[in-house]
Amino acid sequence: MKEALVKKAYEVAKERYAEIGIDTEKVLEQLQNFHLSLHCWQADDVKGFEVQAGSLSGGIQSTGDFPGAARNIDELRSDILKAKSLIPGNHRLNLHEIYGDFKGKVVDRDEVTVEYFQSWIDWAKENNTLLDFNSSSFSHPKSGNLSLANPDESIRTFWVEHTKRCREIANAMGEAQNDPCIMNLWVHDGCKDMSVNHALYRNTLKKSLDEIFEKDQPMMKDSIEGKVFGIGLESFTVGSHDFYTAYASKYDKILTIDTGHYHPTESPADKVSAVLPFVKELMLHVSRPIRWDSDHVTIMDDPTLDLFSEIVRADALERVHYGLDFFDGSINRIGAYVIGSRSAQKCMLRALLEPKDLISKYELAGEGYKVLTMLEEQKAMPWQAVYDEFCLRNNVPVGADFMADIDQYVADVVSKRI
Ligand code: RNT
Ligand code: ZN
């Protein structure tokens, strides 16, 4: 895209927004400070690098077998860097435990130590990237239907040990990067069919969490993620949204809102202002559920726009961490990262460009039609010109121009894997 054209469009947009009291320069600064946490698992369909890796289990599924998935740590790092080079701004990387650098060794989940993440810590430093982390309870012979909620003590303590070790690792990452590493805890635990032991499982999960969080790890933060159901575990989920909301508010944990983890007509956006009076911080897993928690690539759709708008309207920008969580194996995976990340940014940009104070004034004065008018007008305001300018200033391709870069990377690198 021609630079002069982008500049011209931006100047017009700047004036249009100034008319409604929005300073686009200030918004561009805010967008620059808006950091996503890119999930490493879109690059390889959630396989990870364990030597002993089995198939993906634990209620989640990546569908599609588009050629070119990263097969090892070097390929994954290369893909992530390529994706990052096409996304404006600087973003964190969110690792799962199964993505450790195990160097050909069988390391079971209850044996993992920071040693296996040293090369990630070094890589992150070299590439000016901050890390986040996740314990991994899926895709393991002991995953079964119940991990941390398992009444079988030997299995439960195995996963408690794993999760404690993951917190140690996250803390070491936080120390190394001098910025707290957020460790997300999601376990798939649930039942496929009727069960009479819901209370037992939930009390067991509570007990496990209490043990896991016992030790203070000052350079990491814990986030906890619930969901509605997993595949093969459709009837009951131990760690439901209510369970973790209650736990997070009582024990001061970060609550994770995964946009794919609610009933199809439930609004994840509406949870923001409902839980913020009770939990200090939120972690997002921005995804796109189609029919079920299908983890399609994030796009600039209404639910995602609503989510970011609710955060900005609640003045909670600093209290939210912005993780992505999708894994579509049916399209080019670098393209998936770039589309998902840019779309999340666009949602945030549009939220930041909203003349909230003006609309709020109308609302509080009972001028309902003016509220609607302004909200409708925002949809066609020239926010795209502001995003294009943002890309230009960040030296990344503007608009769809990034497709040429991805095609080139496929020709030079990815095609050699096939
Ligand atoms: C699963 C959760 C979880 C995972 C990742 C791999 O339903 O969304 O966040 O997607 O941890
Ligand atoms: Zn998630």
Tab-separated table of C-alpha atoms and ligand atoms in Angstrom:
chain	number	residue	atom	x	y	z
A	1	MET	CA	0.000	0.000	0.000
A	2	LYS	CA	1.218	3.466	-0.831
A	3	GLU	CA	2.578	5.247	2.208
A	4	ALA	CA	1.321	8.618	1.033
A	5	LEU	CA	-2.202	7.278	0.788
A	6	VAL	CA	-2.085	5.858	4.310
A	7	LYS	CA	-0.811	9.189	5.621
A	8	LYS	CA	-3.496	11.141	3.811
A	9	ALA	CA	-6.267	8.884	5.101
A	10	TYR	CA	-4.865	9.107	8.611
A	11	GLU	CA	-4.867	12.913	8.566
A	12	VAL	CA	-8.549	12.903	7.625
A	13	ALA	CA	-9.342	10.287	10.279
A	14	LYS	CA	-7.462	12.284	12.886
A	15	GLU	CA	-9.663	15.302	12.152
A	16	ARG	CA	-12.868	13.277	12.135
A	17	TYR	CA	-12.035	11.780	15.525
A	18	ALA	CA	-10.950	15.150	16.919
A	19	GLU	CA	-14.467	16.398	16.161
A	20	ILE	CA	-15.865	13.890	18.658
A	21	GLY	CA	-13.179	14.577	21.217
A	22	ILE	CA	-10.833	11.679	20.450
A	23	ASP	CA	-7.115	12.279	20.161
A	24	THR	CA	-5.875	9.599	17.749
A	25	GLU	CA	-2.239	10.265	18.668
A	26	LYS	CA	-3.011	9.350	22.256
A	27	VAL	CA	-4.910	6.277	21.096
A	28	LEU	CA	-1.973	5.171	18.947
A	29	GLU	CA	0.207	5.419	22.018
A	30	GLN	CA	-2.247	3.306	24.000
A	31	LEU	CA	-2.321	0.722	21.227
A	32	GLN	CA	1.467	0.615	21.246
A	33	ASN	CA	1.299	-0.278	24.935
A	34	PHE	CA	-1.287	-2.971	24.339
A	35	HIS	CA	0.546	-6.276	24.410
A	36	LEU	CA	-0.968	-9.556	23.390
A	37	SER	CA	0.310	-12.837	24.723
A	38	LEU	CA	0.697	-15.022	21.639
A	39	HIS	CA	-0.080	-18.650	22.351
A	40	CYS	CA	2.689	-20.905	21.044
A	41	TRP	CA	0.274	-23.729	20.258
A	42	GLN	CA	-1.257	-22.452	17.014
A	43	ALA	CA	2.065	-23.233	15.303
A	44	ASP	CA	1.831	-27.016	15.712
A	45	ASP	CA	-1.778	-27.879	16.570
A	46	VAL	CA	-1.068	-28.213	20.321
A	47	LYS	CA	1.394	-31.090	19.935
A	48	GLY	CA	4.401	-29.813	21.869
A	49	PHE	CA	7.874	-31.342	22.014
A	50	GLU	CA	7.765	-34.132	24.535
A	51	VAL	CA	9.782	-37.081	23.266
A	52	GLN	CA	7.062	-39.394	24.555
A	53	ALA	CA	4.192	-37.296	23.160
A	54	GLY	CA	0.959	-39.115	22.421
A	55	SER	CA	-2.050	-37.669	20.680
A	56	LEU	CA	-3.979	-34.598	21.770
A	57	SER	CA	-6.395	-35.456	24.581
A	58	GLY	CA	-8.125	-33.696	27.436
A	59	GLY	CA	-11.292	-32.438	25.841
A	60	ILE	CA	-9.636	-30.300	23.174
A	61	GLN	CA	-9.132	-30.917	19.501
A	62	SER	CA	-7.381	-29.233	16.621
A	63	THR	CA	-9.014	-30.013	13.317
A	64	GLY	CA	-7.508	-29.783	9.850
A	65	ASP	CA	-4.178	-30.981	8.536
A	66	PHE	CA	-2.954	-28.067	6.501
A	67	PRO	CA	0.637	-28.858	5.550
A	68	GLY	CA	3.593	-27.097	7.153
A	69	ALA	CA	2.998	-27.294	10.909
A	70	ALA	CA	6.123	-26.708	12.996
A	71	ARG	CA	7.695	-30.074	13.834
A	72	ASN	CA	10.297	-29.029	16.338
A	73	ILE	CA	11.385	-26.176	18.556
A	74	ASP	CA	13.470	-24.440	15.883
A	75	GLU	CA	10.641	-24.461	13.378
A	76	LEU	CA	8.197	-23.208	15.970
A	77	ARG	CA	10.516	-20.372	16.996
A	78	SER	CA	11.059	-19.430	13.392
A	79	ASP	CA	7.309	-19.376	12.717
A	80	ILE	CA	6.594	-17.300	15.804
A	81	LEU	CA	9.234	-14.759	14.814
A	82	LYS	CA	7.809	-14.592	11.307
A	83	ALA	CA	4.317	-14.017	12.674
A	84	LYS	CA	5.609	-11.404	15.126
A	85	SER	CA	7.334	-9.554	12.306
A	86	LEU	CA	3.937	-9.067	10.656
A	87	ILE	CA	2.059	-7.946	13.763
A	88	PRO	CA	2.533	-4.313	14.802
A	89	GLY	CA	3.738	-3.698	18.364
A	90	ASN	CA	5.606	-5.961	20.733
A	91	HIS	CA	3.950	-9.046	22.128
A	92	ARG	CA	4.509	-11.678	24.760
A	93	LEU	CA	4.764	-15.396	24.074
A	94	ASN	CA	2.683	-17.872	26.019
A	95	LEU	CA	4.278	-21.310	26.389
A	96	HIS	CA	2.736	-24.570	27.499
A	97	GLU	CA	4.859	-26.918	29.573
A	98	ILE	CA	4.874	-29.515	26.783
A	99	TYR	CA	6.845	-27.056	24.634
A	100	GLY	CA	9.977	-27.410	26.754
A	101	ASP	CA	13.392	-27.951	25.217
A	102	PHE	CA	13.709	-31.571	26.327
A	103	LYS	CA	16.759	-32.267	24.152
A	104	GLY	CA	15.758	-35.812	23.274
A	105	LYS	CA	15.167	-36.833	26.886
A	106	VAL	CA	11.992	-38.348	28.263
A	107	VAL	CA	11.001	-35.907	30.991
A	108	ASP	CA	7.757	-36.759	32.694
A	109	ARG	CA	5.450	-33.983	33.791
A	110	ASP	CA	6.321	-34.459	37.451
A	111	GLU	CA	10.029	-34.165	36.685
A	112	VAL	CA	10.086	-30.941	34.720
A	113	THR	CA	12.404	-28.155	35.865
A	114	VAL	CA	13.464	-24.756	34.628
A	115	GLU	CA	16.493	-26.352	32.959
A	116	TYR	CA	14.208	-27.376	30.096
A	117	PHE	CA	13.106	-23.803	29.601
A	118	GLN	CA	16.488	-22.118	29.800
A	119	SER	CA	16.796	-21.990	26.030
A	120	TRP	CA	13.349	-20.379	25.855
A	121	ILE	CA	14.384	-17.808	28.446
A	122	ASP	CA	17.522	-17.034	26.417
A	123	TRP	CA	15.580	-16.955	23.162
A	124	ALA	CA	12.998	-14.619	24.659
A	125	LYS	CA	15.686	-12.252	25.868
A	126	GLU	CA	17.426	-12.220	22.491
A	127	ASN	CA	14.133	-11.516	20.798
A	128	ASN	CA	12.899	-8.901	23.238
A	129	THR	CA	9.894	-11.020	24.192
A	130	LEU	CA	8.316	-11.558	27.588
A	131	LEU	CA	7.084	-15.037	28.439
A	132	ASP	CA	3.917	-16.401	29.977
A	133	PHE	CA	3.393	-20.014	30.916
A	134	ASN	CA	0.853	-22.856	31.313
A	135	SER	CA	0.875	-26.148	33.126
A	136	SER	CA	-0.203	-29.004	30.803
A	137	SER	CA	-2.542	-31.680	32.110
A	138	PHE	CA	-3.703	-32.994	28.735
A	139	SER	CA	-2.182	-35.463	26.251
A	140	HIS	CA	-0.619	-37.687	28.893
A	141	PRO	CA	-1.267	-41.299	29.966
A	142	LYS	CA	-2.354	-39.972	33.373
A	143	SER	CA	-4.671	-37.293	31.932
A	144	GLY	CA	-7.749	-39.511	31.902
A	145	ASN	CA	-10.958	-37.717	32.733
A	146	LEU	CA	-9.690	-36.367	36.028
A	147	SER	CA	-6.318	-34.879	36.911
A	148	LEU	CA	-6.224	-32.386	39.797
A	149	ALA	CA	-9.753	-33.429	40.748
A	150	ASN	CA	-8.946	-37.117	40.806
A	151	PRO	CA	-9.923	-38.932	44.043
A	152	ASP	CA	-7.071	-41.350	43.279
A	153	GLU	CA	-4.303	-39.844	45.356
A	154	SER	CA	-1.457	-41.110	43.201
A	155	ILE	CA	-2.840	-39.408	40.100
A	156	ARG	CA	-3.895	-36.275	41.914
A	157	THR	CA	-0.515	-35.773	43.565
A	158	PHE	CA	1.244	-36.414	40.247
A	159	TRP	CA	-0.597	-33.419	38.762
A	160	VAL	CA	-0.161	-31.328	41.886
A	161	GLU	CA	3.565	-31.932	41.620
A	162	HIS	CA	3.522	-31.020	37.923
A	163	THR	CA	1.659	-27.794	38.551
A	164	LYS	CA	3.888	-26.780	41.458
A	165	ARG	CA	6.924	-27.308	39.265
A	166	CYS	CA	5.324	-25.222	36.536
A	167	ARG	CA	4.897	-22.373	39.004
A	168	GLU	CA	8.606	-22.622	39.843
A	169	ILE	CA	9.399	-22.398	36.142
A	170	ALA	CA	7.058	-19.451	35.640
A	171	ASN	CA	8.661	-17.720	38.590
A	172	ALA	CA	12.128	-18.256	37.116
A	173	MET	CA	10.908	-16.822	33.806
A	174	GLY	CA	9.500	-13.822	35.651
A	175	GLU	CA	12.791	-13.286	37.465
A	176	ALA	CA	14.827	-13.592	34.280
A	177	GLN	CA	12.662	-11.108	32.411
A	178	ASN	CA	12.123	-8.855	35.409
A	179	ASP	CA	8.403	-8.875	34.731
A	180	PRO	CA	5.903	-11.256	36.290
A	181	CYS	CA	5.194	-14.311	34.164
A	182	ILE	CA	1.536	-15.240	34.180
A	183	MET	CA	0.891	-18.922	34.553
A	184	ASN	CA	-2.492	-20.087	33.431
A	185	LEU	CA	-4.008	-23.175	34.978
A	186	TRP	CA	-6.614	-25.008	32.988
A	187	VAL	CA	-7.446	-28.675	33.538
A	188	HIS	CA	-9.944	-30.616	31.504
A	189	ASP	CA	-11.414	-32.569	34.434
A	190	GLY	CA	-14.978	-33.652	33.925
A	191	CYS	CA	-17.423	-36.440	33.169
A	192	LYS	CA	-18.758	-37.739	29.909
A	193	ASP	CA	-21.974	-38.958	31.424
A	194	MET	CA	-24.161	-38.834	34.520
A	195	SER	CA	-22.237	-38.585	37.742
A	196	VAL	CA	-23.206	-38.338	41.395
A	197	ASN	CA	-19.832	-37.177	42.653
A	198	HIS	CA	-19.764	-33.552	41.549
A	199	ALA	CA	-19.136	-32.259	45.050
A	200	LEU	CA	-16.350	-34.780	45.604
A	201	TYR	CA	-14.571	-33.721	42.413
A	202	ARG	CA	-14.942	-30.026	43.126
A	203	ASN	CA	-13.750	-30.371	46.706
A	204	THR	CA	-10.815	-32.386	45.423
A	205	LEU	CA	-9.935	-29.721	42.866
A	206	LYS	CA	-10.167	-27.073	45.571
A	207	LYS	CA	-7.824	-29.079	47.770
A	208	SER	CA	-5.338	-29.489	44.917
A	209	LEU	CA	-5.395	-25.791	44.120
A	210	ASP	CA	-4.818	-24.920	47.775
A	211	GLU	CA	-1.761	-27.165	47.813
A	212	ILE	CA	-0.481	-25.818	44.502
A	213	PHE	CA	-0.775	-22.174	45.545
A	214	GLU	CA	0.636	-22.704	49.018
A	215	LYS	CA	4.101	-21.480	48.106
A	216	ASP	CA	4.457	-17.826	47.290
A	217	GLN	CA	6.160	-17.278	43.938
A	218	PRO	CA	6.724	-13.549	43.777
A	219	MET	CA	7.675	-13.192	40.119
A	220	MET	CA	4.762	-15.064	38.659
A	221	LYS	CA	1.008	-14.601	38.783
A	222	ASP	CA	-1.586	-17.352	38.755
A	223	SER	CA	-4.566	-17.275	36.452
A	224	ILE	CA	-7.292	-19.928	36.521
A	225	GLU	CA	-9.525	-20.888	33.615
A	226	GLY	CA	-12.879	-22.627	33.631
A	227	LYS	CA	-15.006	-23.872	30.783
A	228	VAL	CA	-18.389	-25.318	29.916
A	229	PHE	CA	-17.438	-28.720	28.592
A	230	GLY	CA	-14.742	-30.701	26.857
A	231	ILE	CA	-15.043	-33.170	24.026
A	232	GLY	CA	-15.730	-36.565	25.557
A	233	LEU	CA	-16.513	-34.807	28.843
A	234	GLU	CA	-19.795	-33.247	27.862
A	235	SER	CA	-21.911	-33.759	30.962
A	236	PHE	CA	-19.899	-32.102	33.691
A	237	THR	CA	-16.856	-29.868	34.095
A	238	VAL	CA	-15.253	-29.735	37.521
A	239	GLY	CA	-13.566	-26.379	36.921
A	240	SER	CA	-16.593	-24.468	35.728
A	241	HIS	CA	-16.728	-20.699	35.374
A	242	ASP	CA	-18.516	-20.378	38.730
A	243	PHE	CA	-15.983	-22.566	40.473
A	244	TYR	CA	-13.014	-20.505	39.341
A	245	THR	CA	-14.779	-17.167	39.738
A	246	ALA	CA	-15.438	-18.016	43.360
A	247	TYR	CA	-11.896	-19.299	43.855
A	248	ALA	CA	-10.284	-16.296	42.167
A	249	SER	CA	-12.251	-13.784	44.166
A	250	LYS	CA	-11.712	-15.541	47.465
A	251	TYR	CA	-8.004	-16.284	47.010
A	252	ASP	CA	-6.989	-13.319	44.902
A	253	LYS	CA	-6.148	-15.086	41.658
A	254	ILE	CA	-6.436	-13.832	38.119
A	255	LEU	CA	-9.591	-15.102	36.452
A	256	THR	CA	-9.253	-16.249	32.857
A	257	ILE	CA	-12.074	-15.561	30.459
A	258	ASP	CA	-11.766	-17.763	27.393
A	259	THR	CA	-14.277	-16.491	24.862
A	260	GLY	CA	-15.001	-20.040	23.725
A	261	HIS	CA	-15.887	-21.312	27.171
A	262	TYR	CA	-19.465	-20.234	27.642
A	263	HIS	CA	-22.852	-21.227	26.384
A	264	PRO	CA	-23.300	-19.993	22.825
A	265	THR	CA	-25.701	-17.191	23.750
A	266	GLU	CA	-23.813	-16.135	26.872
A	267	SER	CA	-21.724	-12.970	26.526
A	268	PRO	CA	-18.121	-13.204	27.764
A	269	ALA	CA	-17.982	-9.396	27.469
A	270	ASP	CA	-20.684	-9.035	30.102
A	271	LYS	CA	-18.493	-10.831	32.630
A	272	VAL	CA	-15.898	-8.067	32.671
A	273	SER	CA	-17.785	-5.508	34.726
A	274	ALA	CA	-19.482	-8.270	36.727
A	275	VAL	CA	-16.283	-9.768	38.112
A	276	LEU	CA	-13.949	-6.759	38.231
A	277	PRO	CA	-15.346	-5.493	41.538
A	278	PHE	CA	-14.215	-8.808	43.046
A	279	VAL	CA	-11.071	-9.943	41.215
A	280	LYS	CA	-8.022	-7.771	40.795
A	281	GLU	CA	-7.088	-8.864	37.309
A	282	LEU	CA	-8.374	-10.788	34.330
A	283	MET	CA	-6.631	-12.901	31.736
A	284	LEU	CA	-8.286	-13.250	28.363
A	285	HIS	CA	-8.111	-16.212	26.047
A	286	VAL	CA	-9.412	-14.625	22.901
A	287	SER	CA	-10.736	-17.262	20.550
A	288	ARG	CA	-13.732	-17.784	18.257
A	289	PRO	CA	-16.171	-20.543	19.062
A	290	ILE	CA	-18.260	-21.813	16.166
A	291	ARG	CA	-21.106	-24.041	17.427
A	292	TRP	CA	-18.832	-25.251	20.235
A	293	ASP	CA	-15.486	-24.270	21.770
A	294	SER	CA	-13.977	-24.782	18.345
A	295	ASP	CA	-11.005	-22.413	18.701
A	296	HIS	CA	-11.313	-20.811	15.270
A	297	VAL	CA	-9.027	-17.883	14.514
A	298	THR	CA	-10.066	-14.642	16.198
A	299	ILE	CA	-11.680	-12.118	13.895
A	300	MET	CA	-13.111	-8.651	14.434
A	301	ASP	CA	-16.566	-9.944	15.266
A	302	ASP	CA	-19.176	-8.456	17.566
A	303	PRO	CA	-18.416	-10.591	20.635
A	304	THR	CA	-14.720	-9.654	20.474
A	305	LEU	CA	-15.513	-5.985	19.879
A	306	ASP	CA	-17.895	-6.070	22.833
A	307	LEU	CA	-15.274	-7.681	25.034
A	308	PHE	CA	-12.624	-5.050	24.383
A	309	SER	CA	-15.166	-2.238	24.576
A	310	GLU	CA	-16.299	-3.430	27.987
A	311	ILE	CA	-12.706	-3.387	29.231
A	312	VAL	CA	-12.094	0.147	27.970
A	313	ARG	CA	-15.461	1.372	29.208
A	314	ALA	CA	-14.712	-0.095	32.635
A	315	ASP	CA	-11.386	1.756	32.634
A	316	ALA	CA	-9.718	-1.587	33.247
A	317	LEU	CA	-7.017	-1.658	30.550
A	318	GLU	CA	-4.271	-2.176	33.097
A	319	ARG	CA	-6.112	-4.915	34.944
A	320	VAL	CA	-6.412	-7.250	31.979
A	321	HIS	CA	-3.887	-9.549	30.292
A	322	TYR	CA	-4.563	-10.287	26.685
A	323	GLY	CA	-3.866	-13.903	25.780
A	324	LEU	CA	-4.951	-15.470	22.522
A	325	ASP	CA	-6.130	-19.065	22.367
A	326	PHE	CA	-7.052	-20.576	19.026
A	327	PHE	CA	-5.642	-23.489	17.097
A	328	ASP	CA	-6.921	-23.976	13.617
A	329	GLY	CA	-5.024	-26.666	11.736
A	330	SER	CA	-6.899	-26.129	8.489
A	331	ILE	CA	-5.210	-22.944	7.243
A	332	ASN	CA	-1.712	-21.497	7.057
A	333	ARG	CA	-0.746	-21.245	10.709
A	334	ILE	CA	1.357	-18.102	10.449
A	335	GLY	CA	-1.551	-16.472	8.678
A	336	ALA	CA	-3.727	-17.604	11.581
A	337	TYR	CA	-1.476	-15.805	14.085
A	338	VAL	CA	-1.336	-12.639	12.032
A	339	ILE	CA	-5.079	-12.475	11.374
A	340	GLY	CA	-5.997	-13.305	14.970
A	341	SER	CA	-3.550	-10.851	16.494
A	342	ARG	CA	-4.341	-8.000	14.144
A	343	SER	CA	-8.058	-8.561	14.624
A	344	ALA	CA	-7.699	-8.438	18.392
A	345	GLN	CA	-5.749	-5.198	18.021
A	346	LYS	CA	-8.411	-3.752	15.765
A	347	CYS	CA	-11.060	-4.559	18.354
A	348	MET	CA	-8.973	-2.813	20.985
A	349	LEU	CA	-8.361	0.136	18.686
A	350	ARG	CA	-12.060	0.563	18.000
A	351	ALA	CA	-12.764	0.379	21.715
A	352	LEU	CA	-10.162	3.066	22.390
A	353	LEU	CA	-11.569	5.297	19.658
A	354	GLU	CA	-15.056	5.268	21.135
A	355	PRO	CA	-16.136	8.691	22.468
A	356	LYS	CA	-17.116	7.102	25.727
A	357	ASP	CA	-17.420	10.282	27.777
A	358	LEU	CA	-19.727	11.892	25.274
A	359	ILE	CA	-21.935	8.807	24.956
A	360	SER	CA	-21.997	8.353	28.707
A	361	LYS	CA	-23.167	11.943	29.111
A	362	TYR	CA	-26.079	11.302	26.755
A	363	GLU	CA	-26.924	8.092	28.551
A	364	LEU	CA	-26.936	9.661	31.995
A	365	ALA	CA	-29.088	12.497	30.686
A	366	GLY	CA	-31.644	9.953	29.460
A	367	GLU	CA	-31.009	10.723	25.791
A	368	GLY	CA	-31.328	7.165	24.582
A	369	TYR	CA	-31.591	7.920	20.893
A	370	LYS	CA	-28.347	9.902	21.017
A	371	VAL	CA	-26.592	6.979	22.629
A	372	LEU	CA	-27.754	4.728	19.805
A	373	THR	CA	-26.859	7.319	17.189
A	374	MET	CA	-23.313	7.652	18.435
A	375	LEU	CA	-22.785	3.917	18.811
A	376	GLU	CA	-24.054	3.358	15.280
A	377	GLU	CA	-21.867	6.148	13.904
A	378	GLN	CA	-18.755	4.584	15.421
A	379	LYS	CA	-19.129	1.503	13.244
A	380	ALA	CA	-18.268	3.402	10.084
A	381	MET	CA	-15.803	5.904	11.496
A	382	PRO	CA	-12.378	5.734	9.769
A	383	TRP	CA	-10.724	3.533	12.385
A	384	GLN	CA	-9.075	1.524	9.611
A	385	ALA	CA	-7.007	4.564	8.619
A	386	VAL	CA	-5.763	4.737	12.207
A	387	TYR	CA	-4.842	1.041	12.171
A	388	ASP	CA	-3.026	1.419	8.859
A	389	GLU	CA	-1.045	4.322	10.285
A	390	PHE	CA	-0.235	2.147	13.297
A	391	CYS	CA	1.150	-0.555	10.980
A	392	LEU	CA	3.151	2.013	9.045
A	393	ARG	CA	4.706	3.451	12.189
A	394	ASN	CA	5.593	-0.067	13.320
A	395	ASN	CA	7.211	-0.961	9.998
A	396	VAL	CA	4.913	-3.855	9.270
A	397	PRO	CA	2.912	-4.394	6.077
A	398	VAL	CA	-0.275	-2.373	5.857
A	399	GLY	CA	-3.594	-4.106	5.169
A	400	ALA	CA	-3.509	-7.391	3.278
A	401	ASP	CA	0.070	-6.749	2.120
A	402	PHE	CA	1.313	-9.228	4.732
A	403	MET	CA	0.019	-12.070	2.554
A	404	ALA	CA	2.973	-11.596	0.202
A	405	ASP	CA	5.384	-11.986	3.135
A	406	ILE	CA	3.668	-15.155	4.287
A	407	ASP	CA	3.704	-16.613	0.787
A	408	GLN	CA	7.400	-15.850	0.539
A	409	TYR	CA	8.048	-17.543	3.893
A	410	VAL	CA	6.076	-20.572	2.778
A	411	ALA	CA	8.157	-20.766	-0.402
A	412	ASP	CA	11.485	-20.278	1.403
A	413	VAL	CA	10.907	-22.175	4.641
A	414	VAL	CA	7.621	-23.979	5.217
A	415	SER	CA	7.517	-25.770	1.867
A	416	LYS	CA	10.777	-27.537	2.766
A	417	ARG	CA	8.966	-29.303	5.609
A	418	ILE	CA	6.492	-31.011	3.350
B	1	RNT	C1	-8.977	-25.435	26.655
B	1	RNT	C2	-8.480	-24.137	27.160
B	1	RNT	C3	-6.995	-24.003	27.264
B	1	RNT	C4	-6.268	-24.574	26.089
B	1	RNT	C5	-4.803	-24.298	26.081
B	1	RNT	C6	-4.094	-25.224	25.163
B	1	RNT	O1	-10.317	-25.462	26.475
B	1	RNT	O2	-8.989	-23.108	26.382
B	1	RNT	O3	-6.681	-22.675	27.493
B	1	RNT	O4	-6.812	-24.104	24.901
B	1	RNT	O5	-4.323	-24.254	27.332
B	2	ZN	ZN	-8.239	-21.146	26.844
